[in-house]
Amino acid sequence: MNRTILALLLDYHRRTLGAWVLLVCVQLMQISAIWVLSKDNLPIVGAVIASLTFCATWDSPHLAMRTLPITRAASTWAG
Amino acid sequence: MTRQAVDIREIRKSFGLEFNLGPVSLSIPRGAICALVGPNGAGKTTLMNLLMGIGRADGGTAELAGHDIRTEEVEVKRRTAYVSPDLSYRAWGSVGRAIDFVSGFYPDWNIDRCDRLLQSFGLHRGERIDTLSFGSRVKLATLFALSRDAELLLLDEPTAGLDPLARQQLFAELLKYMRSEDRTILISSHQLADLERFADHVAVMQAGQVIAFGSIPDLLERYVQLDVQLPHDAPVQSSVLRAISRQQDRACVLLDRQSSQRQSLEELGAEVISENPLTLEELFIALMKTGRTRWQPKLSAA
């Protein structure tokens, strides 16, 4: 595998590890809520709120990525 | 090797009705330190972003360090470094992790210089980026630019948020960078007094256009301020007068020595009382107040 792509992949997973953990937690909460309350729509509201919170607090490294000597496609994907 | 470090030809970008950039044409020779000045919203950041591939131009071409920004994007970025307060490295957590990541992309990364700059800028590898002040984040972006041997530095507001001591340090580091003759800097800032000492060329932007460009001594020689007594009976058209300020029959006028403006004023009966040289800051203010028409570059034949 190309060294640049490998570096971007490793960095992407390191940077977004928190988001993956958050995703697993939301999924667990969703399953628990469906199981306990038997209400299918309630966890969806929670997932939407969690997503919006994440988007609002996420400081995108996209612009910094665009200055690196990588192609536009690679920086768009990794950023 | 081409003689121009930056060669922009008719580049333009439209943002609907609110703002249009260009068409902008600009040629900056290698080894120059060019100041890009203009009021807020003049298009300085937009122009630099387009050069760095952050956003696409609607038309026109540009070459940085002899490479086309559209077709040789990776090579352009290998040879060019960009500093902007808009660049965020917070996603990498700590200063050290950001350095480790960014340095991996540049074979010419100088570890010793990076360590020296860390010390000089008062940054530490273990510091969290989200706890850094605004000025320190700009310093971090500057560190990334100066830790390698880029041929061209694009600096968008590198003095933003810096105290006078940090500003002095920054300019000292930039002068060290300029020890090599092949290196070029394009710097935008509102600190005109600093730029007058540091830069040798200036491009003045207003409303998305370059309205004046040249070496600073040439421009300060070309434009002077006239104190004139206007005739009582004949009104002078504002397009001829280009007054910086006016009080009844007295006016301070920006004179372009390369135009026939002085002759026109004298033909209308205006009497020149005194002629005063301008500083870069005074020239900038005068150009903004008098709303000069767009500067036309001399494009060399291909």
mmCIF file of C-alpha atoms in Angstrom:
data_model
loop_
_atom_site.group_PDB
_atom_site.id
_atom_site.type_symbol
_atom_site.label_atom_id
_atom_site.label_comp_id
_atom_site.label_asym_id
_atom_site.label_seq_id
_atom_site.Cartn_x
_atom_site.Cartn_y
_atom_site.Cartn_z
ATOM 1 C CA MET A 1 0.000 0.000 0.000
ATOM 2 C CA ASN A 2 1.143 3.534 -0.822
ATOM 3 C CA ARG A 3 2.868 5.119 2.229
ATOM 4 C CA THR A 4 0.808 8.301 1.941
ATOM 5 C CA ILE A 5 -2.476 6.394 1.894
ATOM 6 C CA LEU A 6 -1.334 4.257 4.849
ATOM 7 C CA ALA A 7 -0.408 7.398 6.814
ATOM 8 C CA LEU A 8 -3.789 8.974 6.007
ATOM 9 C CA LEU A 9 -5.675 5.799 6.970
ATOM 10 C CA LEU A 10 -3.865 5.452 10.303
ATOM 11 C CA ASP A 11 -4.310 9.128 11.052
ATOM 12 C CA TYR A 12 -7.994 9.040 10.101
ATOM 13 C CA HIS A 13 -8.731 6.168 12.473
ATOM 14 C CA ARG A 14 -6.682 7.758 15.278
ATOM 15 C CA ARG A 15 -8.476 11.095 14.884
ATOM 16 C CA THR A 16 -11.959 9.647 14.586
ATOM 17 C CA LEU A 17 -11.647 6.984 17.284
ATOM 18 C CA GLY A 18 -13.856 9.086 19.579
ATOM 19 C CA ALA A 19 -16.573 9.225 16.945
ATOM 20 C CA TRP A 20 -16.541 5.430 16.546
ATOM 21 C CA VAL A 21 -16.829 4.981 20.332
ATOM 22 C CA LEU A 22 -19.713 7.479 20.332
ATOM 23 C CA LEU A 23 -21.396 5.542 17.537
ATOM 24 C CA VAL A 24 -21.163 2.261 19.490
ATOM 25 C CA CYS A 25 -22.552 3.976 22.637
ATOM 26 C CA VAL A 26 -25.488 5.458 20.694
ATOM 27 C CA GLN A 27 -26.163 2.074 19.140
ATOM 28 C CA LEU A 28 -26.166 0.403 22.582
ATOM 29 C CA MET A 29 -28.471 3.105 23.981
ATOM 30 C CA GLN A 30 -30.781 2.660 21.013
ATOM 31 C CA ILE A 31 -30.988 -1.108 21.435
ATOM 32 C CA SER A 32 -31.495 -0.744 25.215
ATOM 33 C CA ALA A 33 -34.255 1.860 24.749
ATOM 34 C CA ILE A 34 -36.085 -0.245 22.193
ATOM 35 C CA TRP A 35 -35.782 -3.272 24.459
ATOM 36 C CA VAL A 36 -36.853 -1.533 27.717
ATOM 37 C CA LEU A 37 -39.501 0.917 26.473
ATOM 38 C CA SER A 38 -40.649 -0.888 23.343
ATOM 39 C CA LYS A 39 -40.759 2.523 21.614
ATOM 40 C CA ASP A 40 -39.081 2.442 18.216
ATOM 41 C CA ASN A 41 -39.030 6.209 17.543
ATOM 42 C CA LEU A 42 -37.496 7.393 20.849
ATOM 43 C CA PRO A 43 -33.875 6.273 20.227
ATOM 44 C CA ILE A 44 -33.917 7.845 16.773
ATOM 45 C CA VAL A 45 -34.400 11.262 18.419
ATOM 46 C CA GLY A 46 -31.398 10.494 20.639
ATOM 47 C CA ALA A 47 -29.282 9.498 17.644
ATOM 48 C CA VAL A 48 -30.213 12.711 15.811
ATOM 49 C CA ILE A 49 -29.313 14.841 18.875
ATOM 50 C CA ALA A 50 -25.988 12.988 19.260
ATOM 51 C CA SER A 51 -25.184 13.485 15.564
ATOM 52 C CA LEU A 52 -26.002 17.197 15.670
ATOM 53 C CA THR A 53 -23.887 17.652 18.820
ATOM 54 C CA PHE A 54 -21.000 15.867 17.168
ATOM 55 C CA CYS A 55 -21.256 17.980 13.983
ATOM 56 C CA ALA A 56 -21.458 21.212 15.992
ATOM 57 C CA THR A 57 -18.351 20.431 18.030
ATOM 58 C CA TRP A 58 -16.322 18.829 15.237
ATOM 59 C CA ASP A 59 -13.501 21.076 14.090
ATOM 60 C CA SER A 60 -12.791 19.831 10.595
ATOM 61 C CA PRO A 61 -9.140 19.471 9.622
ATOM 62 C CA HIS A 62 -10.205 19.733 5.977
ATOM 63 C CA LEU A 63 -8.462 23.049 5.263
ATOM 64 C CA ALA A 64 -5.224 21.886 6.898
ATOM 65 C CA MET A 65 -5.446 18.677 4.847
ATOM 66 C CA ARG A 66 -5.854 20.691 1.644
ATOM 67 C CA THR A 67 -2.414 22.267 2.192
ATOM 68 C CA LEU A 68 -0.666 18.875 2.274
ATOM 69 C CA PRO A 69 0.967 17.516 -0.899
ATOM 70 C CA ILE A 70 -1.779 14.986 -1.567
ATOM 71 C CA THR A 71 -4.434 14.883 -4.249
ATOM 72 C CA ARG A 72 -7.751 16.683 -3.831
ATOM 73 C CA ALA A 73 -9.563 13.327 -3.666
ATOM 74 C CA ALA A 74 -7.306 12.039 -0.875
ATOM 75 C CA SER A 75 -7.653 15.200 1.196
ATOM 76 C CA THR A 76 -11.437 15.271 0.738
ATOM 77 C CA TRP A 77 -11.688 11.670 1.912
ATOM 78 C CA ALA A 78 -9.273 12.034 4.833
ATOM 79 C CA GLY A 79 -10.513 15.469 5.942
ATOM 80 C CA MET B 1 13.500 27.370 -13.603
ATOM 81 C CA THR B 2 10.983 30.138 -14.349
ATOM 82 C CA ARG B 3 11.712 33.648 -13.147
ATOM 83 C CA GLN B 4 8.269 34.129 -11.626
ATOM 84 C CA ALA B 5 7.465 32.520 -8.299
ATOM 85 C CA VAL B 6 3.799 33.448 -8.646
ATOM 86 C CA ASP B 7 2.204 33.937 -12.036
ATOM 87 C CA ILE B 8 -1.536 34.550 -11.871
ATOM 88 C CA ARG B 9 -3.428 35.194 -15.086
ATOM 89 C CA GLU B 10 -7.013 36.411 -15.085
ATOM 90 C CA ILE B 11 -8.039 34.232 -12.161
ATOM 91 C CA ARG B 12 -11.597 34.792 -10.989
ATOM 92 C CA LYS B 13 -14.152 33.403 -8.612
ATOM 93 C CA SER B 14 -17.776 34.366 -8.201
ATOM 94 C CA PHE B 15 -19.732 34.159 -4.952
ATOM 95 C CA GLY B 16 -23.082 35.210 -6.347
ATOM 96 C CA LEU B 17 -24.158 38.824 -5.988
ATOM 97 C CA GLU B 18 -22.247 39.538 -2.772
ATOM 98 C CA PHE B 19 -18.626 39.260 -3.896
ATOM 99 C CA ASN B 20 -16.640 38.564 -7.021
ATOM 100 C CA LEU B 21 -12.916 38.047 -7.097
ATOM 101 C CA GLY B 22 -11.035 39.174 -10.150
ATOM 102 C CA PRO B 23 -10.127 38.806 -12.822
ATOM 103 C CA VAL B 24 -6.783 39.090 -11.037
ATOM 104 C CA SER B 25 -3.412 38.979 -12.787
ATOM 105 C CA LEU B 26 -0.198 39.209 -10.836
ATOM 106 C CA SER B 27 3.414 38.212 -11.438
ATOM 107 C CA ILE B 28 5.755 38.067 -8.466
ATOM 108 C CA PRO B 29 9.440 37.471 -9.248
ATOM 109 C CA ARG B 30 11.472 34.846 -7.403
ATOM 110 C CA GLY B 31 13.251 36.189 -4.356
ATOM 111 C CA ALA B 32 10.627 38.889 -3.723
ATOM 112 C CA ILE B 33 8.739 39.567 -0.529
ATOM 113 C CA CYS B 34 5.368 40.765 -1.729
ATOM 114 C CA ALA B 35 2.837 42.293 0.629
ATOM 115 C CA LEU B 36 -0.805 41.717 -0.265
ATOM 116 C CA VAL B 37 -2.815 44.491 1.330
ATOM 117 C CA GLY B 38 -6.419 45.572 1.189
ATOM 118 C CA PRO B 39 -9.385 46.310 3.406
ATOM 119 C CA ASN B 40 -11.372 43.503 5.027
ATOM 120 C CA GLY B 41 -13.292 41.610 2.369
ATOM 121 C CA ALA B 42 -11.041 42.748 -0.491
ATOM 122 C CA GLY B 43 -10.383 39.131 -1.536
ATOM 123 C CA LYS B 44 -6.881 38.522 -0.172
ATOM 124 C CA THR B 45 -7.765 35.286 1.643
ATOM 125 C CA THR B 46 -9.931 34.085 -1.248
ATOM 126 C CA LEU B 47 -7.032 34.629 -3.657
ATOM 127 C CA MET B 48 -4.576 32.773 -1.421
ATOM 128 C CA ASN B 49 -7.052 29.944 -0.863
ATOM 129 C CA LEU B 50 -7.528 29.551 -4.621
ATOM 130 C CA LEU B 51 -3.758 29.449 -5.133
ATOM 131 C CA MET B 52 -3.497 26.726 -2.505
ATOM 132 C CA GLY B 53 -6.300 24.663 -4.034
ATOM 133 C CA ILE B 54 -8.794 25.448 -1.268
ATOM 134 C CA GLY B 55 -11.725 26.047 -3.565
ATOM 135 C CA ARG B 56 -11.653 26.119 -7.337
ATOM 136 C CA ALA B 57 -11.393 29.213 -9.512
ATOM 137 C CA ASP B 58 -14.153 29.833 -12.058
ATOM 138 C CA GLY B 59 -11.586 30.813 -14.658
ATOM 139 C CA GLY B 60 -8.019 31.858 -15.314
ATOM 140 C CA THR B 61 -4.751 30.104 -14.598
ATOM 141 C CA ALA B 62 -1.998 30.359 -12.035
ATOM 142 C CA GLU B 63 1.454 28.916 -11.626
ATOM 143 C CA LEU B 64 3.275 28.677 -8.310
ATOM 144 C CA ALA B 65 6.996 27.924 -8.394
ATOM 145 C CA GLY B 66 6.623 27.145 -12.091
ATOM 146 C CA HIS B 67 3.832 24.565 -11.662
ATOM 147 C CA ASP B 68 0.198 24.858 -12.688
ATOM 148 C CA ILE B 69 -2.111 24.866 -9.648
ATOM 149 C CA ARG B 70 -4.761 22.785 -11.425
ATOM 150 C CA THR B 71 -2.734 20.113 -13.182
ATOM 151 C CA GLU B 72 0.271 19.851 -10.833
ATOM 152 C CA GLU B 73 -1.460 20.337 -7.504
ATOM 153 C CA VAL B 74 0.691 17.916 -5.494
ATOM 154 C CA GLU B 75 3.953 19.362 -6.827
ATOM 155 C CA VAL B 76 2.740 22.898 -6.084
ATOM 156 C CA LYS B 77 1.999 21.958 -2.475
ATOM 157 C CA ARG B 78 5.345 20.225 -2.094
ATOM 158 C CA ARG B 79 7.072 23.486 -3.017
ATOM 159 C CA THR B 80 4.679 25.883 -1.303
ATOM 160 C CA ALA B 81 3.795 26.413 2.334
ATOM 161 C CA TYR B 82 0.620 28.101 3.489
ATOM 162 C CA VAL B 83 -0.131 29.824 6.781
ATOM 163 C CA SER B 84 -3.610 31.021 7.631
ATOM 164 C CA PRO B 85 -5.548 31.537 10.853
ATOM 165 C CA ASP B 86 -8.293 29.426 9.238
ATOM 166 C CA LEU B 87 -6.154 26.270 9.273
ATOM 167 C CA SER B 88 -7.180 24.123 12.206
ATOM 168 C CA TYR B 89 -4.936 21.382 13.583
ATOM 169 C CA ARG B 90 -7.155 20.680 16.602
ATOM 170 C CA ALA B 91 -8.196 17.307 15.229
ATOM 171 C CA TRP B 92 -4.687 15.969 15.963
ATOM 172 C CA GLY B 93 -5.000 16.719 19.653
ATOM 173 C CA SER B 94 -1.493 17.703 20.691
ATOM 174 C CA VAL B 95 1.216 19.811 19.066
ATOM 175 C CA GLY B 96 3.542 16.793 18.883
ATOM 176 C CA ARG B 97 0.993 14.589 17.124
ATOM 177 C CA ALA B 98 0.225 17.316 14.583
ATOM 178 C CA ILE B 99 3.961 17.739 13.907
ATOM 179 C CA ASP B 100 4.460 13.967 13.542
ATOM 180 C CA PHE B 101 1.588 13.752 11.076
ATOM 181 C CA VAL B 102 2.438 16.797 8.942
ATOM 182 C CA SER B 103 6.209 16.124 8.856
ATOM 183 C CA GLY B 104 5.586 12.674 7.342
ATOM 184 C CA PHE B 105 4.492 14.288 4.068
ATOM 185 C CA TYR B 106 7.671 16.292 3.514
ATOM 186 C CA PRO B 107 11.008 14.567 2.793
ATOM 187 C CA ASP B 108 12.739 17.946 3.309
ATOM 188 C CA TRP B 109 11.363 18.357 6.855
ATOM 189 C CA ASN B 110 14.135 19.747 9.068
ATOM 190 C CA ILE B 111 13.816 18.231 12.574
ATOM 191 C CA ASP B 112 16.438 20.524 14.126
ATOM 192 C CA ARG B 113 14.780 23.630 12.714
ATOM 193 C CA CYS B 114 11.392 22.409 13.903
ATOM 194 C CA ASP B 115 12.743 21.944 17.453
ATOM 195 C CA ARG B 116 14.361 25.378 17.359
ATOM 196 C CA LEU B 117 11.104 26.980 16.181
ATOM 197 C CA LEU B 118 9.142 25.154 18.891
ATOM 198 C CA GLN B 119 11.429 26.744 21.454
ATOM 199 C CA SER B 120 11.436 30.140 19.759
ATOM 200 C CA PHE B 121 7.625 30.257 19.520
ATOM 201 C CA GLY B 122 7.174 28.966 23.074
ATOM 202 C CA LEU B 123 5.312 25.832 21.998
ATOM 203 C CA HIS B 124 5.649 22.340 23.514
ATOM 204 C CA ARG B 125 5.050 18.997 21.855
ATOM 205 C CA GLY B 126 2.821 17.819 24.683
ATOM 206 C CA GLU B 127 0.505 20.849 24.633
ATOM 207 C CA ARG B 128 -3.078 20.278 23.572
ATOM 208 C CA ILE B 129 -3.945 22.357 20.498
ATOM 209 C CA ASP B 130 -7.420 23.256 21.745
ATOM 210 C CA THR B 131 -5.865 24.928 24.790
ATOM 211 C CA LEU B 132 -3.554 27.104 22.670
ATOM 212 C CA SER B 133 -4.361 30.785 22.258
ATOM 213 C CA PHE B 134 -5.293 32.098 18.822
ATOM 214 C CA GLY B 135 -1.807 33.580 18.401
ATOM 215 C CA SER B 136 -0.151 30.285 19.348
ATOM 216 C CA ARG B 137 -2.223 28.426 16.759
ATOM 217 C CA VAL B 138 -0.987 30.857 14.108
ATOM 218 C CA LYS B 139 2.554 30.227 15.393
ATOM 219 C CA LEU B 140 1.999 26.483 15.001
ATOM 220 C CA ALA B 141 0.879 26.943 11.394
ATOM 221 C CA THR B 142 3.967 29.122 10.826
ATOM 222 C CA LEU B 143 6.170 26.416 12.344
ATOM 223 C CA PHE B 144 4.811 23.910 9.804
ATOM 224 C CA ALA B 145 5.660 26.319 6.995
ATOM 225 C CA LEU B 146 9.172 27.164 8.152
ATOM 226 C CA SER B 147 10.318 23.698 9.212
ATOM 227 C CA ARG B 148 10.911 22.699 5.616
ATOM 228 C CA ASP B 149 12.553 24.198 2.566
ATOM 229 C CA ALA B 150 9.512 25.468 0.701
ATOM 230 C CA GLU B 151 10.290 27.681 -2.296
ATOM 231 C CA LEU B 152 7.263 29.867 -1.733
ATOM 232 C CA LEU B 153 5.487 30.963 1.437
ATOM 233 C CA LEU B 154 1.883 32.108 1.253
ATOM 234 C CA LEU B 155 1.175 33.849 4.541
ATOM 235 C CA ASP B 156 -2.371 34.974 5.178
ATOM 236 C CA GLU B 157 -2.488 37.212 8.250
ATOM 237 C CA PRO B 158 0.463 35.507 9.988
ATOM 238 C CA THR B 159 0.622 38.365 12.507
ATOM 239 C CA ALA B 160 -3.026 37.962 13.553
ATOM 240 C CA GLY B 161 -3.272 37.644 17.313
ATOM 241 C CA LEU B 162 0.476 38.084 17.855
ATOM 242 C CA ASP B 163 1.856 40.512 20.428
ATOM 243 C CA PRO B 164 4.602 42.940 19.292
ATOM 244 C CA LEU B 165 7.408 40.669 20.585
ATOM 245 C CA ALA B 166 5.985 37.607 18.829
ATOM 246 C CA ARG B 167 5.556 39.688 15.658
ATOM 247 C CA GLN B 168 9.214 40.692 15.824
ATOM 248 C CA GLN B 169 10.196 37.011 16.293
ATOM 249 C CA LEU B 170 8.058 36.008 13.331
ATOM 250 C CA PHE B 171 9.645 38.571 11.004
ATOM 251 C CA ALA B 172 13.124 37.547 12.239
ATOM 252 C CA GLU B 173 12.322 33.912 11.342
ATOM 253 C CA LEU B 174 10.975 34.969 7.955
ATOM 254 C CA LEU B 175 14.170 36.909 7.253
ATOM 255 C CA LYS B 176 16.201 33.783 8.110
ATOM 256 C CA TYR B 177 14.019 31.866 5.651
ATOM 257 C CA MET B 178 14.755 34.486 2.972
ATOM 258 C CA ARG B 179 18.526 33.922 3.200
ATOM 259 C CA SER B 180 18.207 31.667 0.183
ATOM 260 C CA GLU B 181 17.755 33.782 -2.967
ATOM 261 C CA ASP B 182 15.284 31.421 -4.618
ATOM 262 C CA ARG B 183 12.682 31.816 -1.916
ATOM 263 C CA THR B 184 9.650 34.029 -2.198
ATOM 264 C CA ILE B 185 7.033 35.259 0.254
ATOM 265 C CA LEU B 186 3.522 36.499 -0.435
ATOM 266 C CA ILE B 187 2.220 37.939 2.821
ATOM 267 C CA SER B 188 -1.102 39.560 3.630
ATOM 268 C CA SER B 189 -1.417 41.646 6.749
ATOM 269 C CA HIS B 190 -2.964 44.829 8.063
ATOM 270 C CA GLN B 191 0.298 45.768 9.830
ATOM 271 C CA LEU B 192 1.417 48.131 7.074
ATOM 272 C CA ALA B 193 4.282 49.681 9.044
ATOM 273 C CA ASP B 194 5.788 46.189 9.503
ATOM 274 C CA LEU B 195 5.222 45.338 5.857
ATOM 275 C CA GLU B 196 6.872 48.549 4.648
ATOM 276 C CA ARG B 197 10.068 47.522 6.444
ATOM 277 C CA PHE B 198 9.863 43.847 5.522
ATOM 278 C CA ALA B 199 8.486 43.623 1.977
ATOM 279 C CA ASP B 200 9.951 44.852 -1.291
ATOM 280 C CA HIS B 201 6.811 44.565 -3.431
ATOM 281 C CA VAL B 202 3.182 45.361 -2.709
ATOM 282 C CA ALA B 203 -0.118 44.435 -4.326
ATOM 283 C CA VAL B 204 -3.102 46.493 -3.219
ATOM 284 C CA MET B 205 -6.511 44.837 -3.492
ATOM 285 C CA GLN B 206 -9.920 46.417 -3.314
ATOM 286 C CA ALA B 207 -13.302 44.786 -4.003
ATOM 287 C CA GLY B 208 -11.747 41.673 -5.524
ATOM 288 C CA GLN B 209 -9.379 43.558 -7.827
ATOM 289 C CA VAL B 210 -5.675 44.396 -7.753
ATOM 290 C CA ILE B 211 -5.670 48.200 -7.984
ATOM 291 C CA ALA B 212 -1.910 48.758 -7.656
ATOM 292 C CA PHE B 213 1.156 46.546 -7.863
ATOM 293 C CA GLY B 214 4.881 47.153 -7.962
ATOM 294 C CA SER B 215 8.014 47.484 -5.923
ATOM 295 C CA ILE B 216 7.386 49.599 -2.825
ATOM 296 C CA PRO B 217 9.996 52.282 -3.657
ATOM 297 C CA ASP B 218 8.567 52.586 -7.196
ATOM 298 C CA LEU B 219 5.001 52.982 -5.924
ATOM 299 C CA LEU B 220 6.020 55.521 -3.275
ATOM 300 C CA GLU B 221 7.868 57.409 -6.013
ATOM 301 C CA ARG B 222 4.904 57.188 -8.370
ATOM 302 C CA TYR B 223 2.208 58.388 -5.962
ATOM 303 C CA VAL B 224 2.495 61.609 -3.966
ATOM 304 C CA GLN B 225 0.100 63.743 -2.003
ATOM 305 C CA LEU B 226 -0.613 67.239 -3.293
ATOM 306 C CA ASP B 227 -2.022 70.042 -1.215
ATOM 307 C CA VAL B 228 -3.984 72.128 -3.731
ATOM 308 C CA GLN B 229 -5.959 75.359 -3.728
ATOM 309 C CA LEU B 230 -9.017 74.924 -5.940
ATOM 310 C CA PRO B 231 -10.469 77.710 -8.081
ATOM 311 C CA HIS B 232 -13.507 79.515 -6.581
ATOM 312 C CA ASP B 233 -15.473 79.808 -9.784
ATOM 313 C CA ALA B 234 -14.967 76.483 -11.627
ATOM 314 C CA PRO B 235 -15.948 73.223 -9.911
ATOM 315 C CA VAL B 236 -13.402 70.418 -10.407
ATOM 316 C CA GLN B 237 -14.774 66.967 -11.231
ATOM 317 C CA SER B 238 -14.100 64.433 -8.496
ATOM 318 C CA SER B 239 -12.721 61.966 -11.094
ATOM 319 C CA VAL B 240 -9.993 64.492 -11.936
ATOM 320 C CA LEU B 241 -9.455 65.688 -8.389
ATOM 321 C CA ARG B 242 -9.170 62.274 -6.595
ATOM 322 C CA ALA B 243 -9.285 64.042 -3.256
ATOM 323 C CA ILE B 244 -8.138 62.220 -0.127
ATOM 324 C CA SER B 245 -9.759 65.002 1.910
ATOM 325 C CA ARG B 246 -11.354 68.341 1.056
ATOM 326 C CA GLN B 247 -12.249 71.470 2.960
ATOM 327 C CA GLN B 248 -13.998 74.080 0.834
ATOM 328 C CA ASP B 249 -11.344 75.276 -1.663
ATOM 329 C CA ARG B 250 -8.441 73.277 -0.228
ATOM 330 C CA ALA B 251 -7.921 69.627 -0.983
ATOM 331 C CA CYS B 252 -5.400 66.867 -0.380
ATOM 332 C CA VAL B 253 -5.055 65.017 -3.648
ATOM 333 C CA LEU B 254 -3.482 61.666 -4.512
ATOM 334 C CA LEU B 255 -1.363 62.306 -7.569
ATOM 335 C CA ASP B 256 -0.309 59.551 -9.930
ATOM 336 C CA ARG B 257 2.822 60.951 -11.583
ATOM 337 C CA GLN B 258 2.356 58.577 -14.511
ATOM 338 C CA SER B 259 -0.999 60.109 -15.394
ATOM 339 C CA SER B 260 -1.885 63.517 -16.809
ATOM 340 C CA GLN B 261 -3.762 64.352 -13.592
ATOM 341 C CA ARG B 262 -1.454 67.218 -12.579
ATOM 342 C CA GLN B 263 -1.785 68.850 -15.975
ATOM 343 C CA SER B 264 -5.590 68.472 -15.809
ATOM 344 C CA LEU B 265 -5.663 70.083 -12.361
ATOM 345 C CA GLU B 266 -3.517 73.005 -13.472
ATOM 346 C CA GLU B 267 -5.626 73.513 -16.602
ATOM 347 C CA LEU B 268 -8.668 73.799 -14.356
ATOM 348 C CA GLY B 269 -6.947 76.521 -12.345
ATOM 349 C CA ALA B 270 -5.948 74.499 -9.268
ATOM 350 C CA GLU B 271 -2.814 75.779 -7.585
ATOM 351 C CA VAL B 272 -0.388 73.238 -6.089
ATOM 352 C CA ILE B 273 0.721 74.486 -2.670
ATOM 353 C CA SER B 274 2.895 71.572 -1.631
ATOM 354 C CA GLU B 275 3.875 68.071 -2.714
ATOM 355 C CA ASN B 276 4.438 65.461 -0.005
ATOM 356 C CA PRO B 277 5.752 61.904 -0.168
ATOM 357 C CA LEU B 278 3.599 59.118 1.279
ATOM 358 C CA THR B 279 4.314 56.175 3.530
ATOM 359 C CA LEU B 280 2.884 52.798 2.499
ATOM 360 C CA GLU B 281 0.093 53.184 5.054
ATOM 361 C CA GLU B 282 -0.781 56.671 3.777
ATOM 362 C CA LEU B 283 -0.714 55.455 0.183
ATOM 363 C CA PHE B 284 -2.993 52.534 1.093
ATOM 364 C CA ILE B 285 -5.516 54.851 2.771
ATOM 365 C CA ALA B 286 -5.350 57.300 -0.133
ATOM 366 C CA LEU B 287 -5.937 54.534 -2.686
ATOM 367 C CA MET B 288 -8.905 53.242 -0.694
ATOM 368 C CA LYS B 289 -10.428 56.729 -0.384
ATOM 369 C CA THR B 290 -9.940 57.690 -3.986
ATOM 370 C CA GLY B 291 -11.058 54.333 -5.401
ATOM 371 C CA ARG B 292 -8.447 53.981 -8.109
ATOM 372 C CA THR B 293 -9.273 52.071 -11.246
ATOM 373 C CA ARG B 294 -7.911 48.589 -11.728
ATOM 374 C CA TRP B 295 -4.207 48.136 -12.323
ATOM 375 C CA GLN B 296 -3.486 46.555 -15.735
ATOM 376 C CA PRO B 297 -0.542 44.150 -15.775
ATOM 377 C CA LYS B 298 1.817 43.966 -18.710
ATOM 378 C CA LEU B 299 1.461 40.361 -19.812
ATOM 379 C CA SER B 300 4.494 39.099 -21.635
ATOM 380 C CA ALA B 301 3.926 37.298 -24.926
ATOM 381 C CA ALA B 302 3.903 33.511 -24.541
#
